[in-house]
Short mmCIF file of C-alpha atoms (C1' of nucleotides) and ligand atoms in Angstrom, two decimals:
data_model
loop_
_atom_site.label_atom_id
_atom_site.label_comp_id
_atom_site.label_asym_id
_atom_site.label_seq_id
_atom_site.Cartn_x
_atom_site.Cartn_y
_atom_site.Cartn_z
CA UNK A 25 -55.34 4.57 -39.44
CA UNK A 26 -56.99 3.22 -36.37
CA UNK A 27 -60.73 2.71 -35.98
CA UNK A 28 -62.85 5.31 -34.41
CA UNK A 29 -66.41 5.26 -33.09
CA UNK A 30 -69.30 6.82 -34.93
CA UNK A 31 -69.44 9.52 -32.27
CA UNK A 32 -65.76 10.37 -32.50
CA UNK A 33 -66.06 10.51 -36.29
CA UNK A 34 -69.02 12.85 -36.15
CA UNK A 35 -67.16 15.19 -33.84
CA UNK A 36 -64.05 15.21 -36.00
CA UNK A 37 -66.01 15.91 -39.11
CA UNK A 38 -67.93 18.74 -37.44
CA UNK A 39 -64.72 20.36 -36.19
CA UNK A 40 -63.31 20.21 -39.68
CA UNK A 41 -66.34 22.02 -41.13
CA UNK A 42 -66.42 24.73 -38.41
CA UNK A 43 -62.68 25.23 -38.71
CA UNK A 44 -63.11 26.48 -42.27
CA UNK A 45 -64.71 29.56 -40.84
CA UNK A 46 -62.70 30.34 -37.68
CA UNK A 47 -59.25 29.07 -37.06
CA UNK A 48 -60.06 27.47 -33.73
CA UNK A 49 -63.46 26.11 -32.83
CA UNK A 50 -65.26 26.73 -29.54
CA UNK A 51 -67.17 24.41 -27.27
CA UNK A 52 -70.49 26.11 -27.89
CA UNK A 53 -70.11 26.23 -31.66
CA UNK A 54 -69.48 22.51 -31.76
CA UNK A 55 -72.32 21.76 -29.38
CA UNK A 56 -74.64 23.74 -31.60
CA UNK A 57 -73.45 22.00 -34.77
CA UNK A 58 -73.89 18.53 -33.29
CA UNK A 59 -77.09 19.34 -31.38
CA UNK A 60 -75.46 18.16 -28.19
CA UNK A 61 -74.64 19.95 -24.95
CA UNK A 62 -71.40 21.88 -24.17
CA UNK A 63 -70.56 19.48 -21.33
CA UNK A 64 -70.60 16.59 -23.74
CA UNK A 65 -68.24 18.44 -26.06
CA UNK A 66 -65.77 19.01 -23.25
CA UNK A 67 -65.83 15.29 -22.42
CA UNK A 68 -65.19 14.35 -25.99
CA UNK A 69 -62.42 16.91 -26.52
CA UNK A 70 -60.49 15.42 -23.59
CA UNK A 71 -60.73 12.04 -25.26
CA UNK A 72 -59.83 13.26 -28.72
CA UNK A 73 -56.83 15.13 -27.21
CA UNK A 74 -55.55 11.92 -25.65
CA UNK A 75 -55.98 10.22 -29.02
CA UNK A 76 -54.02 13.09 -30.55
CA UNK A 77 -56.72 14.05 -33.05
CA UNK A 78 -57.15 17.59 -31.71
CA UNK A 79 -55.07 20.29 -30.03
CA UNK A 80 -56.98 21.45 -27.04
CA UNK A 81 -56.33 23.55 -23.97
CA UNK A 82 -59.13 23.99 -21.44
CA UNK A 83 -61.06 27.23 -21.97
CA UNK A 84 -59.16 28.05 -25.16
CA UNK A 85 -60.97 26.10 -27.91
CA UNK A 86 -59.52 23.41 -30.19
CA UNK A 87 -58.44 22.56 -33.68
CA UNK A 88 -57.65 19.40 -35.50
CA UNK A 89 -54.15 17.90 -35.45
CA UNK A 90 -52.69 16.70 -38.75
CA UNK A 91 -53.92 13.25 -37.86
CA UNK A 92 -57.36 14.64 -37.12
CA UNK A 93 -57.43 16.47 -40.43
CA UNK A 94 -56.53 13.26 -42.26
CA UNK A 95 -59.36 11.47 -40.49
CA UNK A 96 -61.86 14.25 -41.28
CA UNK A 97 -61.00 14.07 -44.96
CA UNK A 98 -61.43 10.33 -44.97
CA UNK A 99 -64.90 10.61 -43.40
CA UNK A 100 -65.83 13.39 -45.87
CA UNK A 101 -64.59 11.20 -48.68
CA UNK A 102 -66.87 8.42 -47.57
CA UNK A 103 -69.79 10.69 -47.05
CA UNK A 104 -69.60 12.33 -50.44
CA UNK A 105 -68.97 9.13 -52.37
CA UNK A 106 -72.07 7.59 -50.79
CA UNK A 107 -74.05 10.72 -51.63
CA UNK A 108 -72.89 10.42 -55.18
CA UNK A 109 -73.87 6.74 -55.27
CA UNK A 110 -77.31 7.40 -53.82
CA UNK A 111 -78.06 10.22 -56.26
CA UNK A 112 -76.46 8.68 -59.37
CA UNK A 113 -77.18 4.99 -59.01
CA UNK A 114 -80.18 4.72 -56.72
CA UNK A 115 -81.87 7.89 -58.06
CA UNK A 116 -82.27 9.48 -54.66
CA UNK A 117 -83.18 13.15 -54.87
CA UNK A 118 -80.81 15.91 -54.01
CA UNK A 119 -82.13 16.52 -50.47
CA UNK A 120 -82.49 12.90 -49.43
CA UNK A 121 -78.90 11.82 -49.80
CA UNK A 122 -77.41 13.55 -46.85
CA UNK A 123 -79.31 11.79 -44.05
CA UNK A 124 -78.49 8.34 -45.39
CA UNK A 125 -74.87 9.16 -46.10
CA UNK A 126 -74.59 10.33 -42.49
CA UNK A 127 -74.85 6.68 -41.47
CA UNK A 128 -73.05 5.06 -44.39
CA UNK A 129 -69.99 7.27 -43.82
CA UNK A 130 -69.16 5.32 -40.68
CA UNK A 131 -68.66 1.93 -42.37
CA UNK A 132 -64.91 1.97 -42.29
CA UNK A 133 -63.63 -0.60 -44.79
CA UNK A 134 -60.89 1.05 -46.84
CA UNK A 135 -61.36 -1.39 -49.66
CA UNK A 136 -65.09 -0.77 -49.73
CA UNK A 137 -64.57 2.95 -50.27
CA UNK A 138 -61.81 2.64 -52.87
CA UNK A 139 -63.79 0.09 -54.85
CA UNK A 140 -66.93 2.23 -54.63
CA UNK A 141 -64.88 5.20 -55.92
CA UNK A 142 -63.73 3.13 -58.86
CA UNK A 143 -67.20 1.77 -59.52
CA UNK A 144 -68.53 5.33 -59.64
CA UNK A 145 -65.81 6.41 -62.05
CA UNK A 146 -63.82 8.55 -59.58
CA UNK A 147 -66.31 11.37 -59.33
CA UNK A 148 -64.83 14.74 -58.30
CA UNK A 149 -67.92 16.46 -56.89
CA UNK A 150 -70.85 15.26 -54.79
CA UNK A 151 -74.46 16.04 -55.69
CA UNK A 152 -74.20 19.37 -53.79
CA UNK A 153 -71.15 20.47 -55.78
CA UNK A 154 -68.73 19.79 -52.95
CA UNK A 155 -65.39 18.21 -53.89
CA UNK A 156 -64.69 14.58 -52.99
CA UNK A 157 -61.23 13.91 -51.44
CA UNK A 158 -59.22 11.29 -53.29
CA UNK A 159 -57.89 8.16 -51.62
CA UNK A 160 -54.89 10.12 -50.28
CA UNK A 161 -57.14 12.76 -48.75
CA UNK A 162 -56.31 15.33 -51.41
CA UNK A 163 -59.18 17.63 -52.08
CA UNK A 164 -59.67 20.25 -54.80
CA UNK A 165 -60.37 23.75 -53.63
CA UNK A 166 -64.11 24.06 -53.91
CA UNK A 167 -65.11 26.53 -56.59
CA UNK A 168 -65.25 30.10 -55.34
CA UNK A 169 -68.17 32.14 -56.51
CA UNK A 170 -68.79 35.87 -56.49
CA UNK A 171 -71.24 36.88 -53.76
CA UNK A 172 -73.45 38.31 -56.50
CA UNK A 173 -73.84 34.78 -57.91
CA UNK A 174 -74.54 32.98 -54.69
CA UNK A 175 -78.07 31.50 -54.69
CA UNK A 176 -80.45 32.76 -51.99
CA UNK A 177 -80.44 31.01 -48.58
CA UNK A 178 -77.32 29.00 -49.33
CA UNK A 179 -74.77 29.31 -46.54
CA UNK A 180 -71.30 30.05 -47.75
CA UNK A 181 -67.99 31.13 -46.32
CA UNK A 182 -65.99 34.15 -47.45
CA UNK A 183 -62.82 32.86 -49.01
CA UNK A 184 -61.23 35.80 -50.82
CA UNK A 185 -61.68 39.53 -51.36
CA UNK A 186 -60.31 40.81 -54.63
CA UNK A 187 -59.92 44.52 -53.75
CA UNK A 188 -57.70 44.93 -50.69
CA UNK A 189 -57.53 48.70 -50.49
CA UNK A 190 -57.74 50.35 -47.04
CA UNK A 191 -61.13 51.80 -47.99
CA UNK A 192 -62.46 48.35 -48.79
CA UNK A 193 -61.02 46.81 -45.69
CA UNK A 194 -62.43 49.58 -43.59
CA UNK A 195 -65.89 48.92 -44.96
CA UNK A 196 -65.49 45.18 -44.50
CA UNK A 197 -64.41 45.47 -40.89
CA UNK A 198 -67.28 47.84 -40.23
CA UNK A 199 -69.69 45.25 -41.57
CA UNK A 200 -67.78 42.60 -39.62
CA UNK A 201 -67.00 40.58 -42.70
CA UNK A 202 -63.66 38.83 -43.10
CA UNK A 203 -62.11 35.73 -44.54
CA UNK A 204 -63.93 32.85 -42.92
CA UNK A 205 -67.16 34.71 -42.23
CA UNK A 206 -70.17 32.46 -42.81
CA UNK A 207 -73.07 34.21 -44.50
CA UNK A 208 -76.18 33.74 -46.48
CA UNK A 209 -77.84 35.99 -49.05
CA UNK A 210 -81.50 36.51 -48.02
CA UNK A 211 -82.66 38.95 -50.76
CA UNK A 212 -81.43 40.53 -53.91
CA UNK A 213 -82.78 43.97 -54.96
CA UNK A 214 -82.95 44.32 -58.72
CA UNK A 215 -82.99 48.13 -58.58
CA UNK A 216 -79.40 48.61 -57.47
CA UNK A 217 -78.22 44.93 -57.23
CA UNK A 218 -77.69 45.40 -53.49
CA UNK A 219 -77.93 42.33 -51.34
CA UNK A 220 -79.45 41.64 -47.94
CA UNK A 221 -77.20 39.22 -46.21
CA UNK A 222 -77.28 37.46 -42.86
CA UNK A 223 -74.21 36.66 -40.77
CA UNK A 224 -74.78 34.03 -38.11
CA UNK A 225 -77.56 34.98 -35.74
CA UNK A 226 -77.15 38.74 -36.39
CA UNK A 227 -79.79 40.94 -37.92
CA UNK A 228 -79.58 41.12 -41.74
CA UNK A 229 -77.41 43.85 -43.24
CA UNK A 230 -77.17 45.44 -46.63
CA UNK A 231 -74.31 45.25 -49.12
CA UNK A 232 -73.85 47.36 -52.21
CA UNK A 233 -73.22 45.92 -55.64
CA UNK A 234 -69.72 47.32 -55.73
CA UNK A 235 -68.83 45.61 -52.46
CA UNK A 236 -70.48 42.28 -53.27
CA UNK A 237 -68.59 42.07 -56.57
CA UNK A 238 -65.33 41.94 -54.64
CA UNK A 239 -66.33 39.23 -52.20
CA UNK A 240 -65.78 35.63 -53.18
CA UNK A 241 -67.34 32.79 -51.28
CA UNK A 242 -67.35 29.07 -51.28
CA UNK A 243 -70.37 26.89 -50.59
CA UNK A 244 -70.65 25.20 -47.23
CA UNK A 245 -71.50 21.52 -46.83
CA UNK B 27 -91.03 -1.15 -37.59
CA UNK B 28 -89.16 0.67 -34.86
CA UNK B 29 -85.43 1.25 -34.88
CA UNK B 30 -83.13 -1.13 -33.07
CA UNK B 31 -79.48 -0.87 -32.08
CA UNK B 32 -76.71 -2.68 -33.89
CA UNK B 33 -76.37 -4.98 -30.90
CA UNK B 34 -80.02 -5.84 -30.71
CA UNK B 35 -80.02 -6.54 -34.48
CA UNK B 36 -77.03 -8.83 -34.24
CA UNK B 37 -78.68 -10.81 -31.43
CA UNK B 38 -81.95 -11.14 -33.36
CA UNK B 39 -80.18 -12.30 -36.47
CA UNK B 40 -78.12 -14.83 -34.56
CA UNK B 41 -81.17 -16.28 -32.87
CA UNK B 42 -82.87 -16.63 -36.25
CA UNK B 43 -79.94 -18.64 -37.63
CA UNK B 44 -79.59 -20.91 -34.59
CA UNK B 45 -83.31 -21.50 -34.54
CA UNK B 46 -83.07 -23.21 -37.93
CA UNK B 47 -81.20 -26.06 -36.27
CA UNK B 48 -82.99 -26.42 -32.90
CA UNK B 49 -86.44 -25.11 -32.16
CA UNK B 50 -85.49 -23.01 -29.12
CA UNK B 51 -82.08 -21.50 -28.64
CA UNK B 52 -80.05 -21.65 -25.42
CA UNK B 53 -78.03 -18.98 -23.66
CA UNK B 54 -74.72 -20.75 -24.22
CA UNK B 55 -75.40 -21.36 -27.94
CA UNK B 56 -76.08 -17.72 -28.53
CA UNK B 57 -73.09 -16.57 -26.47
CA UNK B 58 -70.91 -18.88 -28.57
CA UNK B 59 -72.34 -17.64 -31.87
CA UNK B 60 -71.85 -13.95 -30.91
CA UNK B 61 -68.57 -14.50 -29.14
CA UNK B 62 -69.94 -12.89 -26.04
CA UNK B 63 -70.56 -14.15 -22.52
CA UNK B 64 -73.66 -15.95 -21.24
CA UNK B 65 -74.32 -13.22 -18.69
CA UNK B 66 -74.55 -10.66 -21.55
CA UNK B 67 -76.99 -12.88 -23.37
CA UNK B 68 -79.26 -13.08 -20.34
CA UNK B 69 -79.21 -9.29 -20.03
CA UNK B 70 -80.12 -8.84 -23.69
CA UNK B 71 -82.88 -11.48 -23.62
CA UNK B 72 -84.59 -9.61 -20.80
CA UNK B 73 -84.53 -6.49 -22.93
CA UNK B 74 -85.70 -8.19 -26.10
CA UNK B 75 -88.53 -9.83 -24.16
CA UNK B 76 -89.74 -6.44 -22.99
CA UNK B 77 -89.56 -5.24 -26.57
CA UNK B 78 -91.61 -8.33 -27.54
CA UNK B 79 -89.04 -9.58 -30.05
CA UNK B 80 -88.44 -12.92 -28.27
CA UNK B 81 -90.40 -15.39 -26.14
CA UNK B 82 -88.25 -16.08 -23.08
CA UNK B 83 -88.67 -17.76 -19.71
CA UNK B 84 -85.69 -17.83 -17.39
CA UNK B 85 -83.74 -21.08 -17.63
CA UNK B 86 -85.86 -22.35 -20.55
CA UNK B 87 -84.28 -20.82 -23.63
CA UNK B 88 -85.89 -18.46 -26.09
CA UNK B 89 -87.25 -18.14 -29.64
CA UNK B 90 -88.21 -15.23 -31.82
CA UNK B 91 -91.74 -13.81 -31.70
CA UNK B 92 -93.43 -13.07 -35.00
CA UNK B 93 -92.23 -9.50 -34.71
CA UNK B 94 -88.71 -10.79 -34.04
CA UNK B 95 -88.84 -13.04 -37.09
CA UNK B 96 -89.93 -10.14 -39.25
CA UNK B 97 -87.02 -8.09 -38.00
CA UNK B 98 -84.55 -10.97 -38.58
CA UNK B 99 -85.66 -11.31 -42.14
CA UNK B 100 -85.28 -7.62 -42.69
CA UNK B 101 -81.75 -7.66 -41.40
CA UNK B 102 -80.94 -10.74 -43.48
CA UNK B 103 -82.40 -8.99 -46.53
CA UNK B 104 -80.10 -6.02 -45.98
CA UNK B 105 -77.10 -8.24 -45.35
CA UNK B 106 -77.58 -10.33 -48.51
CA UNK B 107 -78.42 -7.44 -50.79
CA UNK B 108 -75.21 -5.70 -49.72
CA UNK B 109 -73.24 -8.95 -50.26
CA UNK B 110 -74.66 -9.16 -53.75
CA UNK B 111 -73.77 -5.53 -54.40
CA UNK B 112 -70.19 -6.01 -53.15
CA UNK B 113 -69.65 -9.12 -55.22
CA UNK B 114 -71.49 -8.04 -58.39
CA UNK B 115 -70.81 -4.31 -58.61
CA UNK B 116 -67.62 -3.75 -56.63
CA UNK B 117 -66.02 -7.08 -57.63
CA UNK B 118 -65.30 -8.20 -54.15
CA UNK B 119 -64.35 -11.85 -53.85
CA UNK B 120 -66.65 -14.46 -52.48
CA UNK B 121 -65.06 -14.54 -48.98
CA UNK B 122 -64.62 -10.79 -48.49
CA UNK B 123 -68.26 -9.76 -48.70
CA UNK B 124 -69.47 -11.10 -45.41
CA UNK B 125 -67.42 -8.95 -43.06
CA UNK B 126 -68.34 -5.72 -44.78
CA UNK B 127 -72.05 -6.61 -45.06
CA UNK B 128 -71.97 -7.25 -41.31
CA UNK B 129 -71.67 -3.48 -40.85
CA UNK B 130 -73.75 -2.31 -43.78
CA UNK B 131 -76.73 -4.40 -42.69
CA UNK B 132 -77.31 -1.97 -39.80
CA UNK B 133 -77.96 1.07 -41.89
CA UNK B 134 -81.70 1.07 -41.55
CA UNK B 135 -83.16 3.29 -44.23
CA UNK B 136 -86.06 1.38 -45.80
CA UNK B 137 -85.84 3.39 -48.95
CA UNK B 138 -82.11 2.69 -49.28
CA UNK B 139 -82.65 -1.00 -49.24
CA UNK B 140 -85.61 -1.09 -51.59
CA UNK B 141 -83.81 1.18 -54.10
CA UNK B 142 -80.71 -0.94 -53.82
CA UNK B 143 -82.81 -4.04 -54.49
CA UNK B 144 -84.20 -2.40 -57.61
CA UNK B 145 -80.79 -1.19 -58.74
CA UNK B 146 -79.41 -4.72 -58.48
CA UNK B 147 -82.35 -6.11 -60.46
CA UNK B 148 -84.11 -7.86 -57.57
CA UNK B 149 -81.55 -10.66 -57.14
CA UNK B 150 -82.92 -13.84 -55.56
CA UNK B 151 -79.73 -15.30 -54.14
CA UNK B 152 -76.62 -13.81 -52.49
CA UNK B 153 -73.09 -14.80 -53.53
CA UNK B 154 -73.15 -17.80 -51.19
CA UNK B 155 -76.34 -19.15 -52.76
CA UNK B 156 -78.53 -18.08 -49.84
CA UNK B 157 -81.92 -16.62 -50.73
CA UNK B 158 -82.66 -12.90 -50.34
CA UNK B 159 -85.93 -12.05 -48.60
CA UNK B 160 -88.14 -9.68 -50.64
CA UNK B 161 -89.39 -6.35 -49.29
CA UNK B 162 -92.21 -8.13 -47.46
CA UNK B 163 -89.84 -10.58 -45.77
CA UNK B 164 -90.79 -13.48 -47.97
CA UNK B 165 -87.93 -15.91 -48.56
CA UNK B 166 -87.49 -18.75 -51.02
CA UNK B 167 -86.24 -22.10 -49.97
CA UNK B 168 -82.47 -21.86 -50.37
CA UNK B 169 -80.89 -23.03 -53.55
CA UNK B 170 -79.99 -26.70 -53.61
CA UNK B 171 -76.78 -27.80 -55.16
CA UNK B 172 -75.48 -31.24 -56.23
CA UNK B 173 -72.96 -32.62 -53.77
CA UNK B 174 -70.47 -32.83 -56.65
CA UNK B 175 -70.64 -29.03 -56.96
CA UNK B 176 -70.31 -28.20 -53.29
CA UNK B 177 -67.07 -26.29 -52.63
CA UNK B 178 -64.56 -27.94 -50.22
CA UNK B 179 -64.95 -27.33 -46.51
CA UNK B 180 -68.33 -25.66 -46.80
CA UNK B 181 -70.86 -27.09 -44.43
CA UNK B 182 -74.18 -27.96 -45.97
CA UNK B 183 -77.38 -29.84 -45.17
CA UNK B 184 -78.78 -32.66 -47.27
CA UNK B 185 -82.10 -31.50 -48.68
CA UNK B 186 -83.06 -33.88 -51.39
CA UNK B 187 -82.03 -37.21 -53.05
CA UNK B 188 -83.06 -37.63 -56.65
CA UNK B 189 -82.88 -41.38 -56.98
CA UNK B 190 -85.08 -42.98 -54.39
CA UNK B 191 -84.68 -46.62 -55.29
CA UNK B 192 -84.33 -49.20 -52.48
CA UNK B 193 -80.73 -49.86 -53.51
CA UNK B 194 -79.92 -46.18 -53.17
CA UNK B 195 -81.72 -45.81 -49.86
CA UNK B 196 -79.95 -48.92 -48.54
CA UNK B 197 -76.58 -47.35 -49.37
CA UNK B 198 -77.58 -44.03 -47.89
CA UNK B 199 -78.75 -45.55 -44.62
CA UNK B 200 -75.56 -47.60 -44.40
CA UNK B 201 -73.55 -44.43 -44.75
CA UNK B 202 -75.89 -42.77 -42.27
CA UNK B 203 -76.89 -40.04 -44.65
CA UNK B 204 -80.44 -38.70 -44.76
CA UNK B 205 -82.42 -35.52 -45.31
CA UNK B 206 -81.15 -33.03 -42.76
CA UNK B 207 -77.68 -34.60 -42.40
CA UNK B 208 -75.08 -31.88 -42.07
CA UNK B 209 -71.89 -32.59 -43.94
CA UNK B 210 -68.76 -31.13 -45.53
CA UNK B 211 -66.68 -32.25 -48.52
CA UNK B 212 -63.08 -32.51 -47.46
CA UNK B 213 -61.44 -33.81 -50.67
CA UNK B 214 -62.31 -34.51 -54.24
CA UNK B 215 -60.38 -37.24 -56.15
CA UNK B 216 -60.01 -36.42 -59.81
CA UNK B 217 -59.36 -40.02 -60.85
CA UNK B 218 -62.93 -41.26 -60.22
CA UNK B 219 -64.67 -38.12 -58.95
CA UNK B 220 -65.16 -39.79 -55.61
CA UNK B 221 -65.49 -37.53 -52.56
CA UNK B 222 -64.24 -37.71 -49.04
CA UNK B 223 -66.92 -36.22 -46.77
CA UNK B 224 -67.24 -35.61 -43.11
CA UNK B 225 -70.45 -35.82 -41.13
CA UNK B 226 -70.37 -33.97 -37.86
CA UNK B 227 -67.55 -35.16 -35.65
CA UNK B 228 -67.33 -38.61 -37.33
CA UNK B 229 -64.34 -39.93 -39.21
CA UNK B 230 -64.37 -39.06 -42.94
CA UNK B 231 -66.04 -41.48 -45.30
CA UNK B 232 -65.98 -42.03 -49.05
CA UNK B 233 -68.73 -41.47 -51.61
CA UNK B 234 -68.70 -42.57 -55.24
CA UNK B 235 -69.47 -40.23 -58.12
CA UNK B 236 -72.72 -42.08 -58.87
CA UNK B 237 -73.99 -41.56 -55.34
CA UNK B 238 -72.84 -37.97 -54.97
CA UNK B 239 -74.66 -37.01 -58.18
CA UNK B 240 -77.95 -37.95 -56.59
CA UNK B 241 -77.50 -36.02 -53.37
CA UNK B 242 -78.57 -32.37 -53.23
CA UNK B 243 -77.61 -30.09 -50.40
CA UNK B 244 -78.24 -26.56 -49.31
CA UNK B 245 -75.56 -24.38 -47.92
CA UNK B 246 -75.56 -23.55 -44.29
CA UNK B 247 -75.28 -19.90 -43.31
"C1'" DA C 12 -83.08 -40.04 -4.75
"C1'" DA C 13 -78.76 -38.00 -3.79
"C1'" DA C 14 -74.65 -36.23 -5.39
"C1'" DT C 15 -72.31 -34.04 -9.02
"C1'" DA C 16 -71.82 -31.45 -13.05
"C1'" DT C 17 -73.51 -28.11 -16.18
"C1'" DT C 18 -76.11 -24.20 -17.44
"C1'" DT C 19 -78.13 -20.00 -16.45
"C1'" DT C 20 -79.01 -16.04 -13.79
"C1'" DT C 21 -77.88 -12.42 -10.47
"C1'" DA C 22 -74.89 -9.06 -8.32
"C1'" DG C 23 -71.88 -5.73 -8.91
"C1'" DA C 24 -68.50 -3.23 -11.94
"C1'" DC C 25 -66.90 -0.72 -16.01
"C1'" DA C 26 -66.48 2.15 -20.35
"C1'" DA C 27 -68.76 5.06 -23.75
"C1'" DA C 28 -71.62 8.74 -24.62
"C1'" DC C 29 -74.75 11.48 -23.13
"C1'" DC C 30 -77.28 14.67 -19.60
"C1'" DT C 31 -78.33 18.63 -15.67
"C1'" DA C 32 -76.81 21.68 -12.29
"C1'" DA C 33 -73.16 23.93 -10.00
"C1'" DA C 34 -68.58 25.85 -10.04
"C1'" DT C 35 -64.95 28.05 -12.46
"C1'" DT C 36 -62.70 30.91 -15.93
"C1'" DA C 37 -62.84 34.41 -19.49
"C1'" DT C 38 -64.86 38.41 -21.51
"C1'" DT C 39 -67.39 42.57 -21.63
"C1'" DT C 40 -69.50 46.46 -19.42
"C1'" DT C 41 -69.71 49.91 -16.33
"C1'" DA D 22 -60.54 47.59 -11.84
"C1'" DA D 23 -64.86 45.79 -10.23
"C1'" DA D 24 -69.03 43.94 -11.44
"C1'" DA D 25 -71.89 41.58 -14.50
"C1'" DT D 26 -72.35 38.39 -18.21
"C1'" DA D 27 -71.13 34.61 -21.05
"C1'" DA D 28 -68.56 30.50 -21.93
"C1'" DT D 29 -66.59 26.47 -20.31
"C1'" DT D 30 -65.50 22.84 -17.20
"C1'" DT D 31 -66.46 19.82 -13.28
"C1'" DA D 32 -69.30 16.85 -10.46
"C1'" DG D 33 -72.34 13.56 -10.36
"C1'" DG D 34 -75.93 10.70 -12.74
"C1'" DT D 35 -78.26 7.73 -16.67
"C1'" DT D 36 -78.46 4.30 -20.37
"C1'" DT D 37 -76.52 0.74 -23.17
"C1'" DG D 38 -73.82 -3.05 -23.59
"C1'" DT D 39 -70.32 -5.48 -21.87
"C1'" DC D 40 -67.64 -8.25 -18.18
"C1'" DT D 41 -66.24 -11.48 -13.77
"C1'" DA D 42 -67.46 -14.04 -9.89
"C1'" DA D 43 -70.88 -16.01 -7.06
"C1'" DA D 44 -75.45 -17.98 -6.52
"C1'" DA D 45 -79.31 -20.63 -8.17
"C1'" DA D 46 -81.64 -23.74 -11.17
"C1'" DT D 47 -81.53 -27.69 -14.13
"C1'" DA D 48 -79.63 -31.94 -15.96
"C1'" DT D 49 -76.89 -36.01 -15.47
"C1'" DT D 50 -74.68 -39.63 -12.83
"C1'" DT D 51 -74.27 -42.78 -9.56
MN1 MN E 10 -72.41 10.61 -39.40
MN1 MN E 11 -72.88 16.78 -49.82
MN1 MN E 12 -73.89 -7.09 -38.03
MN1 MN E 13 -74.20 -14.67 -47.48
#
DNA sequence: AAATATTTTTAGACAAACCTAAATTATTTT
DNA sequence: AAAATAATTTAGGTTTGTCTAAAAATATTT
């Protein structure tokens, strides 16, 4: 695996995370994620296409190539191992680890990361509960959780719906919820166990207990 | 302390190390050390002067300001703490630690470094025997080692002679060895524990066991 | 004290990564 | 199917850090 710049790595990682929701990622989505401007994203996509890390056709979004996916998993491996190190060994708190790992993840020595992994005892989840890819880039499916059990204000992605009847699917499509939809539970009403959820920038909507029990989500990064 | 780029930090650190030899550092020296070109050094010195990290007058060399010295010691602190971590915790070998620390030293979180220091038990020397500055930038004189114990081909500077009798000093001056002499041990003969040493560009000379046991040197960076 | 050699700086260029503003393409509304 | 809107790309510019080649300053010889 060749060496990539910090910027290239941040783009690749961001595409990987966004891809989990949609299939292909758009210029504006990525610009938003990276707090950069759409024009900068276009510039970078041209470069990453030449380097064969993404598939990209002008005006039609992009997705990672196999090579790109491998790189993304490597960067995520580094990031999460450092997060584990910071929390476990240096006693950083839960919320502090991310910012520092954002820098450490770009130190690219393969040996460093593999030895760190060993030193830490081959941990399988980072301090946020996200799975850590192994040295071959293999990653466990992150635990799916029923929407009823998702903590408030934690963004998650719909990964599975257990009831797939037409009635259920009709309701889901009416509420614009599907596999890959990113959402957040804002409130939980004890009276009927209904949830107020927020999808992207849209206004909050309500979900009944029956519906929420059939929706399974996985935590986002 | 503000944040500086990786490049700026590498320049500052290199000036600090070169300064130990001469008082002021020249454009060509620094370009050689950093494997860059003299024109690039001039460009950077103008910038570092504006940022008040160096004193610099065109055509007359440069040296670190107090602010620059503080920054250099901070970078060296990071570098050596990471070297210690790599050797001690990740079981990297002696020679491998430097290259990786060269990258890790630029991750600038103050908390990261202070917590790392604590985790490592506040080590005072890195794996090469060089002293580690404390969190206030204070640094001990570097560890002195008997010439007999100096590894082969490691440049070092004579720092102390334990026997100071006239006979000893006569022999030393004949061999042109004094405090500050830079040398390297090229061979060690098991038969009589005599050493073949090299001083600068001169032809190698021989030193008896008795003499070498009274010469103490400190490693060069 | 000139002449010569060496060192250093300047001038001008380039790649990476970003930006703003304008042009283009795609999507949605009417 | 136009028109209006939104998304995306292009054009052109900036900053950082590098380079080569030429000019200027300093140091060394003669
Ligand atoms: Mn990052
Ligand atoms: Mn995490
Ligand atoms: Mn470095
Ligand atoms: Mn060292």
